[in-house]
Short mmCIF file of N, CA and C in Angstrom, two decimals:
data_model
loop_
_atom_site.label_atom_id
_atom_site.label_comp_id
_atom_site.label_asym_id
_atom_site.label_seq_id
_atom_site.Cartn_x
_atom_site.Cartn_y
_atom_site.Cartn_z
N MET A 29 99.35 138.02 101.58
CA MET A 29 98.41 137.20 102.32
C MET A 29 99.14 135.99 102.91
N TRP A 30 98.85 135.67 104.16
CA TRP A 30 99.49 134.55 104.83
C TRP A 30 98.90 133.25 104.34
N LYS A 31 99.76 132.25 104.11
CA LYS A 31 99.30 130.95 103.64
C LYS A 31 99.87 129.87 104.56
N ALA A 32 99.02 128.94 104.96
CA ALA A 32 99.46 127.85 105.83
C ALA A 32 100.40 126.92 105.08
N ILE A 33 101.43 126.49 105.76
CA ILE A 33 102.37 125.52 105.17
C ILE A 33 101.80 124.13 105.44
N PRO A 34 101.67 123.30 104.42
CA PRO A 34 101.13 121.95 104.65
C PRO A 34 102.00 121.16 105.63
N ASN A 35 101.35 120.41 106.48
CA ASN A 35 102.06 119.59 107.46
C ASN A 35 102.60 118.34 106.74
N PRO A 36 103.92 118.15 106.71
CA PRO A 36 104.48 117.00 105.99
C PRO A 36 104.28 115.67 106.73
N PHE A 37 103.90 115.73 108.01
CA PHE A 37 103.77 114.50 108.79
C PHE A 37 102.34 113.97 108.73
N THR A 38 102.19 112.69 108.44
CA THR A 38 100.86 112.08 108.39
C THR A 38 100.73 110.99 109.44
N ARG A 39 101.77 110.76 110.21
CA ARG A 39 101.75 109.72 111.23
C ARG A 39 102.35 110.27 112.52
N TYR A 40 101.63 110.05 113.63
CA TYR A 40 102.09 110.50 114.94
C TYR A 40 102.15 109.31 115.88
N ILE A 41 103.02 109.39 116.87
CA ILE A 41 103.20 108.30 117.82
C ILE A 41 103.16 108.85 119.24
N GLU A 42 102.54 108.10 120.14
CA GLU A 42 102.56 108.45 121.56
C GLU A 42 103.50 107.48 122.26
N MET A 43 104.50 108.04 122.93
CA MET A 43 105.47 107.26 123.69
C MET A 43 105.24 107.55 125.17
N ALA A 44 105.43 106.54 126.01
CA ALA A 44 105.19 106.71 127.45
C ALA A 44 106.31 106.08 128.26
N MET A 45 106.45 106.57 129.49
CA MET A 45 107.44 106.04 130.42
C MET A 45 106.92 106.30 131.84
N ILE A 46 107.20 105.38 132.75
CA ILE A 46 106.85 105.57 134.15
C ILE A 46 108.01 106.30 134.84
N VAL A 47 107.71 107.46 135.42
CA VAL A 47 108.73 108.26 136.11
C VAL A 47 108.23 108.53 137.53
N ASP A 48 108.98 108.05 138.51
CA ASP A 48 108.60 108.23 139.93
C ASP A 48 107.16 107.79 140.20
N GLY A 49 106.74 106.69 139.58
CA GLY A 49 105.40 106.15 139.81
C GLY A 49 104.30 106.80 139.00
N CYS A 50 104.62 107.80 138.20
CA CYS A 50 103.63 108.47 137.36
C CYS A 50 103.98 108.25 135.89
N GLU A 51 102.94 108.13 135.08
CA GLU A 51 103.19 107.93 133.65
C GLU A 51 103.38 109.27 132.96
N ALA A 52 104.48 109.39 132.24
CA ALA A 52 104.73 110.57 131.42
C ALA A 52 104.58 110.13 129.97
N SER A 53 103.98 110.97 129.14
CA SER A 53 103.85 110.61 127.73
C SER A 53 104.12 111.81 126.85
N VAL A 54 104.51 111.52 125.62
CA VAL A 54 104.79 112.55 124.63
C VAL A 54 104.21 112.07 123.30
N ILE A 55 103.62 113.00 122.57
CA ILE A 55 103.11 112.71 121.23
C ILE A 55 103.95 113.51 120.25
N MET A 56 104.46 112.83 119.23
CA MET A 56 105.36 113.50 118.28
C MET A 56 105.16 112.91 116.90
N PRO A 57 105.60 113.63 115.86
CA PRO A 57 105.56 113.04 114.53
C PRO A 57 106.38 111.77 114.49
N TYR A 58 105.89 110.78 113.75
CA TYR A 58 106.57 109.49 113.67
C TYR A 58 107.73 109.59 112.70
N LYS A 59 108.93 109.51 113.23
CA LYS A 59 110.14 109.41 112.41
C LYS A 59 110.97 108.32 113.05
N SER A 60 111.39 107.37 112.25
CA SER A 60 112.06 106.18 112.77
C SER A 60 113.21 106.50 113.71
N GLU A 61 114.07 107.47 113.33
CA GLU A 61 115.23 107.75 114.18
C GLU A 61 114.82 108.32 115.53
N TRP A 62 113.74 109.13 115.59
CA TRP A 62 113.27 109.67 116.86
C TRP A 62 112.72 108.55 117.73
N VAL A 63 111.91 107.67 117.12
CA VAL A 63 111.31 106.57 117.86
C VAL A 63 112.39 105.66 118.43
N GLN A 64 113.39 105.33 117.63
CA GLN A 64 114.46 104.47 118.09
C GLN A 64 115.21 105.11 119.27
N GLN A 65 115.40 106.42 119.23
CA GLN A 65 116.09 107.12 120.32
C GLN A 65 115.26 107.02 121.62
N TYR A 66 113.95 107.25 121.52
CA TYR A 66 113.09 107.17 122.71
C TYR A 66 113.06 105.75 123.26
N ILE A 67 112.96 104.73 122.39
CA ILE A 67 112.96 103.34 122.85
C ILE A 67 114.27 103.03 123.56
N HIS A 68 115.37 103.52 123.02
CA HIS A 68 116.69 103.30 123.64
C HIS A 68 116.75 103.93 125.04
N GLU A 69 116.00 105.03 125.23
CA GLU A 69 115.99 105.72 126.53
C GLU A 69 114.99 105.09 127.50
N GLY A 70 114.25 104.06 127.08
CA GLY A 70 113.34 103.38 127.98
C GLY A 70 111.87 103.67 127.78
N TRP A 71 111.51 104.48 126.79
CA TRP A 71 110.10 104.78 126.50
C TRP A 71 109.49 103.60 125.76
N HIS A 72 108.16 103.46 125.84
CA HIS A 72 107.48 102.43 125.06
C HIS A 72 106.33 103.07 124.27
N THR A 73 105.95 102.41 123.20
CA THR A 73 104.90 102.92 122.31
C THR A 73 103.53 102.65 122.91
N LYS A 74 102.71 103.70 123.00
CA LYS A 74 101.33 103.53 123.46
C LYS A 74 100.37 103.45 122.28
N LYS A 75 100.53 104.35 121.31
CA LYS A 75 99.57 104.40 120.21
C LYS A 75 100.22 105.11 119.02
N VAL A 76 99.79 104.72 117.83
CA VAL A 76 100.23 105.38 116.60
C VAL A 76 98.98 105.86 115.86
N TRP A 77 99.00 107.12 115.45
CA TRP A 77 97.89 107.69 114.69
C TRP A 77 98.32 107.94 113.26
N ASP A 78 97.47 107.55 112.31
CA ASP A 78 97.66 107.92 110.92
C ASP A 78 96.70 109.04 110.62
N VAL A 79 97.23 110.18 110.19
CA VAL A 79 96.43 111.38 109.94
C VAL A 79 96.47 111.69 108.46
N ASP A 80 95.32 111.69 107.83
CA ASP A 80 95.23 112.04 106.42
C ASP A 80 94.47 113.36 106.32
N GLU A 81 95.19 114.45 106.04
CA GLU A 81 94.57 115.78 106.01
C GLU A 81 93.49 115.88 104.96
N ARG A 82 93.58 115.10 103.89
CA ARG A 82 92.55 115.16 102.84
C ARG A 82 91.22 114.67 103.38
N LYS A 83 91.24 113.70 104.28
CA LYS A 83 89.98 113.20 104.87
C LYS A 83 89.39 114.21 105.85
N ASN A 84 90.27 114.98 106.50
CA ASN A 84 89.83 115.92 107.53
C ASN A 84 89.50 117.31 106.98
N ALA A 85 89.75 117.53 105.70
CA ALA A 85 89.54 118.87 105.12
C ALA A 85 88.07 119.15 104.92
#
């Protein structure tokens, strides 16, 4: 029987950047090294979500 693997991430971040006059955004699991890389590339933080699967179950 197939069993779902629990999602280890409980925090997600939306990063955005203006490209050719249009806003591009990406939502990804919050990991400090990923966020720092995106900030270094010119992205900025739009929103951070805290997700607690126990509340949503």
